[in-house]
Amino acid sequence: MVPMADTTLTPERILEAAEEVLRRFGPGKATVVDVARVLGVSHGSVYRHFASKTALREAVADRWLDRVHADLPAVTAGTAPAAERLRSWLHTLHGTKRATALDDPELFATYVALVAEASTVIAASLDGLVAQLARIIADGVESGEFAVDDVPRSARAVFYATVRFHDPTHSAQWADPDIEQQLDAVCDLLLDGLRPR
Amino acid sequence: MVPMADTTLTPERILEAAEEVLRRFGPGKATVVDVARVLGVSHGSVYRHFASKTALREAVADRWLDRVHADLPAVTAGTAPAAERLRSWLHTLHGTKRATALDDPELFATYVALVAEASTVIAASLDGLVAQLARIIADGVESGEFAVDDVPRSARAVFYATVRFHDPTHSAQWADPDIEQQLDAVCDLLLDGLRPR
DNA sequence: GGGCTGACAGATTTTGCAATCTGTCAGCCG
DNA sequence: CGGCTGACAGATTGCAAAATCTGTCAGCCC
């Protein structure tokens, strides 16, 4: 068991090792001993940087969510009409998740399990997403494209109405070749609902 | 092991016994030997009426779905304006499910597990529900309340957009005291989307 | 001295065997 | 006869011992 410590031990390096172990063994069999072995250190050292196995897993979940949602802020901050941006935002969110899910279903399931454990992380992340929706809708109201009484309420409604297309519990349906048309149909309905009459 | 066969053995009686066993032991521990014991017959007899344990469980799932959806056709066939009927239909579906889920979460979980196994049954049931939505929307189009190009497409969109409120995978959220307001917010958006402009 | 190790207690998970269950069918019984 | 029984083979599940894992900490080593 010769160590291969070519760098100092950092949270960053531990997270990378943890991801590798999760990729290889899945969430059920990944242990912190495995993580330590990949790093060539004793498992006690890992506990110097993460208070518990749970904390480590939460950090991995957080990291993954950041990566999966990385493309969205650019859409939110775009210059296109609000309706277009809203549709594009929803398709981006759906598209990234679907691609991840279909590309490597097992790895996707691993990350989903991780995120499901980390209820704090997930709540914060969802609030951030709804805030982006609210910003797009607010822009639309300002430009006269949309007319809504209560922007946050509508943002939440849009988020909830598209649960089928971004919530991992529905990922089995994302293999349906018709799924994008379904999302479009829901978008049509929602956008018509947001427009002034 | 004295028999208590007070009637002839019918599929009906077997289904009732199966439900009792499922209620008491849950989906993981209910066996067809248990069912036979409740009926005071040998387990071989059960196989005279149901081809397999799976078939028996499917029949139970089917029965349960029928019961849970029993109130909907009356709403569909009602005389109120289509918009009202649509909202009421969605609230009825959500309300029945939520009541069942909150009243006895364990029994609810049992039935959900059963239905999840029975993919054929579930697909047929969902098609029936979407058909009811389509009928309400078609009525609305005829009366001028709604304006949509493609009624079946919109019906599916409405169904998908309200997944959060009727799909059992989301039942954990139904305890939220705000859940009905959330459904109302989504309904507002959808109904505005269906109306002519 | 500060990061790291490795042994340890208690909790959790694997393992392999025993018990139970599913589905079948030859024959019994009314 | 026609529905029912009970024994049976193969598959599945439960259980208890053995192995592994988590989290801690006294002490080592650079």
Coordinates of C-alpha atoms (C1' of nucleotides) in Angstrom, one line a residue:
Chain A
M1 CA 0.0 0.0 0.0
V2 CA 2.5 2.5 -1.2
P3 CA 1.3 6.2 -1.1
M4 CA 1.1 8.2 -4.4
A5 CA 0.7 11.5 -2.6
D6 CA 2.1 13.7 -5.4
T7 CA 0.3 16.8 -4.0
T8 CA -1.0 18.0 -0.6
L9 CA -4.4 16.8 0.4
T10 CA -7.1 19.3 -0.4
P11 CA -10.9 19.2 -0.3
E12 CA -10.7 19.6 -4.1
R13 CA -8.6 16.5 -4.5
I14 CA -10.8 14.5 -2.2
L15 CA -13.9 15.5 -4.1
E16 CA -12.4 14.4 -7.3
A17 CA -11.4 11.0 -5.8
A18 CA -14.9 10.7 -4.3
E19 CA -16.4 11.2 -7.7
E20 CA -14.2 8.6 -9.2
V21 CA -15.1 6.1 -6.6
L22 CA -18.8 6.9 -7.0
R23 CA -18.5 6.5 -10.7
R24 CA -16.9 3.1 -10.3
F25 CA -18.8 1.6 -7.4
G26 CA -22.1 3.5 -7.3
P27 CA -23.6 5.2 -4.3
G28 CA -24.3 1.9 -2.4
K29 CA -20.8 0.6 -2.3
A30 CA -18.6 3.7 -2.3
T31 CA -16.9 4.0 1.1
V32 CA -14.5 6.6 2.5
V33 CA -11.9 3.9 2.8
D34 CA -12.1 3.6 -1.0
V35 CA -11.7 7.3 -1.4
A36 CA -8.7 7.3 0.8
R37 CA -7.2 4.4 -1.1
V38 CA -7.5 6.3 -4.4
L39 CA -5.6 9.2 -2.8
G40 CA -3.0 7.0 -1.2
V41 CA -3.8 8.2 2.4
S42 CA -5.4 6.7 5.4
H43 CA -9.2 7.2 5.7
G44 CA -8.6 9.2 8.9
S45 CA -7.1 12.0 6.8
V46 CA -10.3 12.5 4.9
Y47 CA -12.1 13.3 8.1
R48 CA -9.7 16.2 8.6
H49 CA -11.4 17.9 5.6
F50 CA -14.9 16.6 5.8
A51 CA -16.8 16.2 9.0
S52 CA -18.6 13.0 7.9
K53 CA -19.3 10.8 5.0
T54 CA -22.6 12.6 4.7
A55 CA -20.9 16.0 4.4
L56 CA -18.6 14.6 1.7
R57 CA -21.5 13.3 -0.3
E58 CA -23.3 16.5 0.0
A59 CA -20.4 18.4 -1.3
V60 CA -20.2 16.0 -4.3
A61 CA -24.0 16.5 -4.9
D62 CA -23.6 20.3 -4.7
R63 CA -20.8 20.2 -7.2
W64 CA -22.8 18.1 -9.6
L65 CA -25.8 20.4 -9.5
D66 CA -23.6 23.4 -10.2
R67 CA -22.3 21.6 -13.3
V68 CA -25.7 20.5 -14.5
H69 CA -27.1 24.0 -14.1
A70 CA -24.1 25.8 -15.5
D71 CA -25.7 26.8 -18.9
L72 CA -28.8 28.4 -17.4
P73 CA -27.6 31.8 -16.2
A74 CA -26.5 32.7 -19.7
V75 CA -30.0 32.0 -21.0
T76 CA -31.5 34.0 -18.2
A77 CA -29.3 37.0 -18.8
G78 CA -29.8 36.9 -22.6
T79 CA -31.3 39.6 -24.8
A80 CA -33.9 37.6 -26.7
P81 CA -37.6 38.3 -26.0
A82 CA -38.8 36.9 -22.7
A83 CA -41.0 34.3 -24.2
E84 CA -38.2 32.9 -26.3
R85 CA -35.8 33.0 -23.3
L86 CA -38.3 31.2 -21.1
R87 CA -38.8 28.4 -23.7
S88 CA -35.1 28.2 -24.3
W89 CA -34.4 28.1 -20.6
L90 CA -36.8 25.2 -20.0
H91 CA -35.4 23.3 -23.0
T92 CA -31.9 23.8 -21.8
L93 CA -32.7 22.5 -18.3
H94 CA -34.5 19.6 -19.8
G95 CA -31.9 18.9 -22.5
T96 CA -28.9 18.9 -20.1
K97 CA -30.6 16.6 -17.7
R98 CA -31.9 14.3 -20.4
A99 CA -28.5 14.1 -22.1
T100 CA -26.9 13.2 -18.8
A101 CA -29.6 10.6 -18.0
L102 CA -29.5 8.9 -21.3
D103 CA -25.7 9.0 -21.8
D104 CA -24.9 7.1 -18.6
P105 CA -28.1 6.1 -16.7
E106 CA -26.2 4.4 -13.9
L107 CA -24.0 7.4 -13.2
F108 CA -27.1 9.6 -13.4
A109 CA -28.9 7.4 -10.9
T110 CA -25.8 7.7 -8.6
Y111 CA -25.9 11.5 -8.6
V112 CA -29.7 11.6 -8.2
A113 CA -29.4 9.3 -5.2
L114 CA -26.7 11.6 -3.8
V115 CA -28.8 14.8 -4.4
A116 CA -31.9 13.1 -2.9
E117 CA -30.0 12.6 0.4
A118 CA -28.9 16.2 0.5
S119 CA -32.2 18.0 1.1
T120 CA -30.5 21.3 2.1
V121 CA -28.5 21.5 -1.0
I122 CA -31.4 20.6 -3.2
A123 CA -33.8 23.2 -1.7
A124 CA -31.2 26.0 -2.2
S125 CA -30.6 24.9 -5.8
L126 CA -34.3 24.9 -6.7
D127 CA -34.8 28.3 -5.2
G128 CA -32.0 29.6 -7.4
L129 CA -33.7 28.1 -10.5
V130 CA -37.1 29.6 -9.6
A131 CA -35.4 33.0 -9.1
Q132 CA -34.1 32.8 -12.6
L133 CA -37.5 32.0 -14.0
A134 CA -38.9 35.0 -12.0
R135 CA -36.3 37.2 -13.5
I136 CA -37.2 36.2 -17.1
I137 CA -40.9 36.7 -16.3
A138 CA -40.3 40.1 -14.7
D139 CA -38.4 41.2 -17.8
G140 CA -41.4 40.0 -19.9
V141 CA -43.8 42.0 -17.8
E142 CA -41.6 45.1 -18.1
S143 CA -41.4 44.8 -21.9
G144 CA -45.2 44.2 -22.2
E145 CA -44.8 40.7 -23.4
F146 CA -46.3 39.2 -20.3
A147 CA -49.0 40.3 -17.9
V148 CA -49.1 38.6 -14.5
D149 CA -50.2 39.8 -11.0
D150 CA -47.7 38.0 -9.0
V151 CA -44.3 37.3 -10.6
P152 CA -42.9 34.8 -8.0
R153 CA -46.1 32.9 -7.9
S154 CA -46.1 32.5 -11.7
A155 CA -42.4 31.5 -11.7
R156 CA -43.2 28.8 -9.2
A157 CA -46.2 27.7 -11.2
V158 CA -44.1 27.4 -14.4
F159 CA -41.5 25.4 -12.5
Y160 CA -44.1 23.1 -11.0
A161 CA -45.9 22.7 -14.4
T162 CA -42.7 21.5 -16.0
V163 CA -41.7 19.0 -13.2
R164 CA -42.1 16.1 -15.6
F165 CA -39.3 17.5 -17.8
H166 CA -36.7 18.3 -15.1
D167 CA -37.4 16.2 -12.1
P168 CA -35.2 13.1 -12.1
T169 CA -38.0 10.9 -10.7
H170 CA -39.5 11.2 -14.3
S171 CA -36.2 10.5 -16.1
A172 CA -37.5 7.1 -17.3
Q173 CA -39.9 9.0 -19.6
W174 CA -37.2 11.1 -21.1
A175 CA -36.2 8.3 -23.5
D176 CA -39.6 8.8 -25.3
P177 CA -38.8 10.3 -28.7
D178 CA -41.8 12.5 -28.3
I179 CA -40.7 14.1 -25.1
E180 CA -39.5 17.4 -26.6
Q181 CA -42.8 17.8 -28.4
Q182 CA -44.5 17.3 -25.0
L183 CA -42.4 20.0 -23.4
D184 CA -43.3 22.3 -26.3
A185 CA -47.0 21.6 -25.9
V186 CA -46.7 22.5 -22.2
C187 CA -44.6 25.6 -23.1
D188 CA -47.2 26.7 -25.6
L189 CA -49.9 26.5 -22.9
L190 CA -47.9 28.3 -20.3
L191 CA -46.7 31.1 -22.5
D192 CA -50.2 31.7 -23.7
G193 CA -51.2 31.8 -20.1
L194 CA -48.5 34.5 -19.3
R195 CA -49.3 36.8 -22.3
P196 CA -51.6 39.8 -21.8
R197 CA -55.1 39.5 -23.2
Chain B
M1 CA -56.1 -25.3 9.8
V2 CA -59.9 -25.6 9.7
P3 CA -61.6 -24.1 6.6
M4 CA -64.1 -21.3 6.9
A5 CA -65.4 -21.6 3.4
D6 CA -68.8 -20.0 3.9
T7 CA -69.2 -19.3 0.2
T8 CA -67.7 -20.6 -3.1
L9 CA -64.4 -19.3 -4.1
T10 CA -64.7 -16.5 -6.6
P11 CA -62.1 -14.0 -8.0
E12 CA -64.0 -11.3 -6.1
R13 CA -63.5 -13.0 -2.7
I14 CA -59.9 -13.7 -3.6
L15 CA -59.3 -10.0 -4.4
E16 CA -60.8 -9.0 -1.1
A17 CA -58.6 -11.4 0.8
A18 CA -55.6 -10.2 -1.2
E19 CA -56.4 -6.6 -0.2
E20 CA -56.7 -7.5 3.5
V21 CA -53.3 -9.3 3.4
L22 CA -51.7 -6.4 1.6
R23 CA -53.1 -4.0 4.1
R24 CA -51.8 -6.0 7.0
F25 CA -48.4 -7.2 5.7
G26 CA -47.5 -4.7 3.0
P27 CA -46.4 -5.4 -0.6
G28 CA -43.1 -7.0 0.4
K29 CA -44.4 -9.7 2.7
A30 CA -47.8 -10.5 1.3
T31 CA -47.8 -14.1 -0.1
V32 CA -50.4 -16.1 -1.9
V33 CA -50.2 -18.6 0.9
D34 CA -51.3 -15.8 3.2
V35 CA -54.2 -15.0 0.9
A36 CA -55.2 -18.7 0.8
R37 CA -55.0 -18.9 4.6
V38 CA -57.4 -16.0 5.0
L39 CA -59.9 -17.8 2.7
G40 CA -59.4 -21.1 4.4
V41 CA -58.3 -22.8 1.2
S42 CA -55.0 -24.2 -0.1
H43 CA -52.9 -21.9 -2.1
G44 CA -53.2 -24.1 -5.1
S45 CA -56.9 -23.0 -5.4
V46 CA -56.0 -19.4 -5.8
Y47 CA -54.1 -20.4 -9.0
R48 CA -57.3 -21.7 -10.4
H49 CA -58.6 -18.1 -10.6
F50 CA -55.4 -16.1 -11.2
A51 CA -52.7 -17.3 -13.5
S52 CA -49.9 -16.0 -11.3
K53 CA -49.1 -13.9 -8.3
T54 CA -48.4 -11.0 -10.6
A55 CA -51.8 -11.3 -12.3
L56 CA -53.4 -11.2 -8.8
R57 CA -51.5 -8.1 -7.9
E58 CA -52.4 -6.4 -11.1
A59 CA -56.1 -7.1 -10.5
V60 CA -55.8 -5.5 -7.1
A61 CA -54.0 -2.5 -8.6
D62 CA -56.7 -2.1 -11.2
R63 CA -59.4 -2.3 -8.6
W64 CA -57.7 0.4 -6.5
L65 CA -57.3 2.7 -9.4
D66 CA -61.0 2.4 -10.3
R67 CA -61.9 3.3 -6.7
V68 CA -59.5 6.3 -6.6
H69 CA -60.8 7.7 -9.9
A70 CA -64.4 7.0 -9.2
D71 CA -65.5 10.6 -8.6
L72 CA -64.0 12.0 -11.9
P73 CA -66.5 10.9 -14.5
A74 CA -69.3 12.9 -12.7
V75 CA -67.2 16.0 -12.9
T76 CA -66.3 15.4 -16.6
A77 CA -70.0 15.0 -17.5
G78 CA -71.2 18.0 -15.4
T79 CA -73.0 21.0 -16.7
A80 CA -70.8 23.8 -15.3
P81 CA -68.6 25.9 -17.6
A82 CA -65.6 24.0 -19.0
A83 CA -63.1 26.2 -17.1
E84 CA -64.8 25.5 -13.8
R85 CA -65.1 21.8 -14.6
L86 CA -61.4 21.5 -15.6
R87 CA -60.3 23.2 -12.4
S88 CA -62.7 21.1 -10.3
W89 CA -61.6 17.9 -12.1
L90 CA -57.9 18.6 -11.3
H91 CA -58.7 19.4 -7.7
T92 CA -60.8 16.3 -7.3
L93 CA -58.0 14.1 -8.7
H94 CA -55.5 15.8 -6.5
G95 CA -57.8 15.8 -3.4
T96 CA -58.7 12.1 -3.5
K97 CA -55.1 11.1 -3.9
R98 CA -53.8 13.5 -1.3
A99 CA -56.5 12.3 1.2
T100 CA -55.5 8.7 0.6
A101 CA -51.8 9.4 0.9
L102 CA -52.1 11.5 4.1
D103 CA -54.7 9.3 5.8
D104 CA -52.7 6.1 5.7
P105 CA -49.3 6.7 4.1
E106 CA -48.2 3.1 4.5
L107 CA -51.3 1.6 2.7
F108 CA -50.9 4.3 0.0
A109 CA -47.3 3.3 -0.5
T110 CA -48.5 -0.3 -0.8
Y111 CA -51.0 0.5 -3.6
V112 CA -48.5 2.7 -5.3
A113 CA -45.9 -0.1 -5.4
L114 CA -48.6 -2.4 -6.8
V115 CA -49.6 0.0 -9.5
A116 CA -46.0 0.7 -10.4
E117 CA -45.5 -3.0 -11.1
A118 CA -48.6 -3.1 -13.3
S119 CA -47.4 -1.0 -16.2
T120 CA -50.2 -2.2 -18.5
V121 CA -52.9 -1.3 -16.1
I122 CA -51.4 2.1 -15.4
A123 CA -51.1 3.1 -19.1
A124 CA -54.7 2.2 -19.8
S125 CA -55.8 4.2 -16.7
L126 CA -53.8 7.3 -17.7
D127 CA -55.2 7.2 -21.2
G128 CA -58.7 7.2 -19.7
L129 CA -57.9 10.2 -17.6
V130 CA -56.5 12.2 -20.5
A131 CA -59.6 11.3 -22.5
Q132 CA -61.7 12.9 -19.9
L133 CA -59.6 16.0 -19.9
A134 CA -59.9 16.1 -23.7
R135 CA -63.7 15.9 -23.4
I136 CA -63.8 18.9 -21.1
I137 CA -61.6 20.9 -23.3
A138 CA -63.6 19.9 -26.4
D139 CA -66.7 21.1 -24.7
G140 CA -65.0 24.4 -23.9
V141 CA -64.0 24.8 -27.5
E142 CA -67.5 24.2 -28.6
S143 CA -68.9 26.8 -26.2
G144 CA -66.3 29.3 -27.1
E145 CA -64.7 29.3 -23.7
F146 CA -61.5 27.8 -25.0
A147 CA -59.6 28.1 -28.3
V148 CA -57.1 25.4 -29.0
D149 CA -55.7 23.9 -32.3
D150 CA -55.3 20.4 -31.2
V151 CA -57.5 19.2 -28.3
P152 CA -55.7 15.9 -27.5
R153 CA -52.4 17.6 -27.5
S154 CA -53.7 20.2 -25.0
A155 CA -55.3 17.6 -22.9
R156 CA -52.0 15.8 -22.6
A157 CA -50.2 19.1 -21.9
V158 CA -52.6 19.8 -19.0
F159 CA -52.1 16.3 -17.6
Y160 CA -48.3 16.6 -17.8
A161 CA -48.3 20.1 -16.4
T162 CA -50.1 18.9 -13.3
V163 CA -48.0 15.8 -12.7
R164 CA -46.8 17.2 -9.4
F165 CA -50.3 17.1 -8.1
H166 CA -51.4 13.7 -9.1
D167 CA -48.3 11.5 -9.6
P168 CA -47.6 9.5 -6.5
T169 CA -43.8 10.0 -6.8
H170 CA -44.6 13.5 -5.6
S171 CA -46.8 12.5 -2.7
A172 CA -44.2 13.6 -0.1
Q173 CA -45.0 17.2 -1.2
W174 CA -48.7 16.9 -0.7
A175 CA -48.4 17.4 3.0
D176 CA -47.3 21.0 2.3
P177 CA -50.2 23.2 3.5
D178 CA -49.6 25.4 0.5
I179 CA -50.1 22.6 -2.0
E180 CA -53.7 23.6 -3.1
Q181 CA -52.6 27.2 -3.7
Q182 CA -49.8 25.8 -5.9
L183 CA -52.3 23.8 -7.9
D184 CA -54.5 26.9 -8.2
A185 CA -51.6 28.9 -9.5
V186 CA -50.8 26.2 -12.2
C187 CA -54.6 26.0 -13.0
D188 CA -54.7 29.8 -13.5
L189 CA -51.8 29.7 -15.9
L190 CA -53.2 26.7 -17.8
L191 CA -56.8 28.1 -18.1
D192 CA -55.4 31.4 -19.3
G193 CA -53.5 29.5 -21.9
L194 CA -56.6 27.7 -23.1
R195 CA -58.8 30.8 -23.4
P196 CA -59.2 32.5 -26.8
R197 CA -57.4 35.8 -27.1
Chain C
dG1 C1' 3.8 21.8 16.0
dG2 C1' 0.7 20.3 12.5
dG3 C1' -0.8 17.1 9.4
dC4 C1' -1.0 12.2 9.2
dT5 C1' -1.4 7.3 10.7
dG6 C1' -3.4 3.1 12.4
dA7 C1' -5.8 0.7 16.0
dC8 C1' -10.3 0.6 18.1
dA9 C1' -15.6 0.6 19.5
dG10 C1' -19.9 0.5 17.7
dA11 C1' -22.8 0.4 13.6
dT12 C1' -23.7 -1.4 9.1
dT13 C1' -23.2 -4.7 5.4
dT14 C1' -22.1 -9.1 3.2
dT15 C1' -22.4 -14.0 3.2
dG16 C1' -24.0 -18.6 3.0
dC17 C1' -27.4 -21.7 4.7
dA18 C1' -32.1 -22.6 6.2
dA19 C1' -36.8 -21.6 5.8
dT20 C1' -40.4 -20.1 2.9
dC21 C1' -42.7 -19.2 -1.3
dT22 C1' -44.3 -19.8 -6.2
dG23 C1' -46.3 -22.5 -9.6
dT24 C1' -47.5 -27.4 -11.1
dC25 C1' -49.9 -31.6 -11.2
dA26 C1' -51.4 -36.3 -10.0
dG27 C1' -54.9 -37.8 -7.5
dC28 C1' -58.9 -37.3 -3.9
dC29 C1' -63.6 -36.3 -2.6
dG30 C1' -68.3 -34.8 -2.9
Chain D
dC1 C1' -66.8 -35.4 -13.4
dG2 C1' -64.9 -30.7 -11.5
dG3 C1' -63.2 -28.1 -8.0
dC4 C1' -59.9 -28.8 -4.5
dT5 C1' -55.8 -30.6 -2.0
dG6 C1' -51.1 -31.3 -0.7
dA7 C1' -46.5 -32.7 -2.0
dC8 C1' -42.8 -31.3 -4.9
dA9 C1' -38.8 -28.7 -7.6
dG10 C1' -36.8 -24.6 -8.3
dA11 C1' -36.5 -19.8 -7.0
dT12 C1' -36.7 -16.3 -3.5
dT13 C1' -36.2 -14.5 1.0
dG14 C1' -34.8 -14.3 6.1
dC15 C1' -31.3 -14.7 9.5
dA16 C1' -27.2 -14.9 12.2
dA17 C1' -22.3 -15.0 12.1
dA18 C1' -18.3 -12.8 10.0
dA19 C1' -16.4 -9.0 7.6
dT20 C1' -16.2 -4.3 6.6
dC21 C1' -17.1 0.5 7.5
dT22 C1' -17.5 5.0 10.1
dG23 C1' -15.8 8.2 13.1
dT24 C1' -12.4 9.0 17.0
dC25 C1' -8.0 9.8 19.0
dA26 C1' -3.4 9.1 21.1
dG27 C1' 0.8 9.3 19.3
dC28 C1' 4.3 9.5 15.4
dC29 C1' 7.1 11.8 11.9
dC30 C1' 8.7 15.5 9.2

